[in-house]
């Protein structure tokens, strides 16, 4: 029998494939490979797909079992792989949770972030580095892109439901722009952007859909002893906390806006 949590996972799998296609990744005979896998195994568990785009190769794995160095095994719901410039792979692990987090004890979210996210960051593999681990869930009242500021964006949680897929698009955007450094790739349509260099910022305008985004930096005097964090800003769907409705975000490291106002958020992503 198909339980709701399982159905939710499979729905997420299709959404992830949709997101890759939206970003102009192609995959040969994806439906055929899924049907073949299902007919053989009587489940989609263990299925994987290889994708290609002008930016490089990607892979998506559903419930792949991985051996850890300590002899244990883990099986995250989804693993994204992107080939990086060193010919190794960057991995992003995503676990689907069919849980109404804000209606249940906070410990549940805390434990899931530990057990189904942070733990995966420790997966060690010769050619693969895990760059981030996130929970995707059904509770639209909670979303935190940066649970642990000491490990920038590495641990996060966000909701995705039928009719609410914006956060999933933000999750992909964060992979493409922040982790993969594909800054001129349009996160909406996968097109190439024109870059306009300004004094203290770069503005990107997509040739195809006219989507706009901006890159600048936090203030140097807020980070006297380290490199100044890069800030990417979007009209909506920011993975840094937006300052009101402005084209401004709070820095994910010092949590200040350009005027020095600080913000704090809890595990649920609610501002304190
Ligand atoms: Zn699962
Ligand atoms: Zn575009
Ligand atoms: Zn800062």
mmCIF file of C-alpha atoms in Angstrom, residues 12 35 46 55 57 59 64 70 74 79 108 130 148 192 194 213 229 246 261:
data_model
loop_
_atom_site.group_PDB
_atom_site.id
_atom_site.type_symbol
_atom_site.label_atom_id
_atom_site.label_comp_id
_atom_site.label_asym_id
_atom_site.label_seq_id
_atom_site.Cartn_x
_atom_site.Cartn_y
_atom_site.Cartn_z
ATOM 1 C CA UNK A 12 9.021 15.517 -4.899
ATOM 2 C CA UNK A 35 9.141 2.401 -16.004
ATOM 3 C CA UNK A 46 17.098 3.105 -6.262
ATOM 4 C CA UNK A 55 26.921 23.975 -17.894
ATOM 5 C CA UNK A 57 26.711 17.019 -16.110
ATOM 6 C CA UNK A 59 22.826 13.263 -11.637
ATOM 7 C CA UNK A 64 20.491 5.357 -3.010
ATOM 8 C CA UNK A 70 32.358 3.491 9.919
ATOM 9 C CA UNK A 74 22.682 5.637 4.998
ATOM 10 C CA UNK A 79 21.028 13.145 -3.922
ATOM 11 C CA UNK A 108 11.194 16.790 15.975
ATOM 12 C CA UNK A 130 28.592 16.805 0.127
ATOM 13 C CA UNK A 148 23.825 27.105 11.046
ATOM 14 C CA UNK A 192 22.317 33.237 -20.186
ATOM 15 C CA UNK A 194 24.043 39.851 -19.718
ATOM 16 C CA UNK A 213 19.340 39.639 -10.191
ATOM 17 C CA UNK A 229 30.467 37.576 2.148
ATOM 18 C CA UNK A 246 13.605 46.242 -0.744
ATOM 19 C CA UNK A 261 20.506 46.511 11.719
#
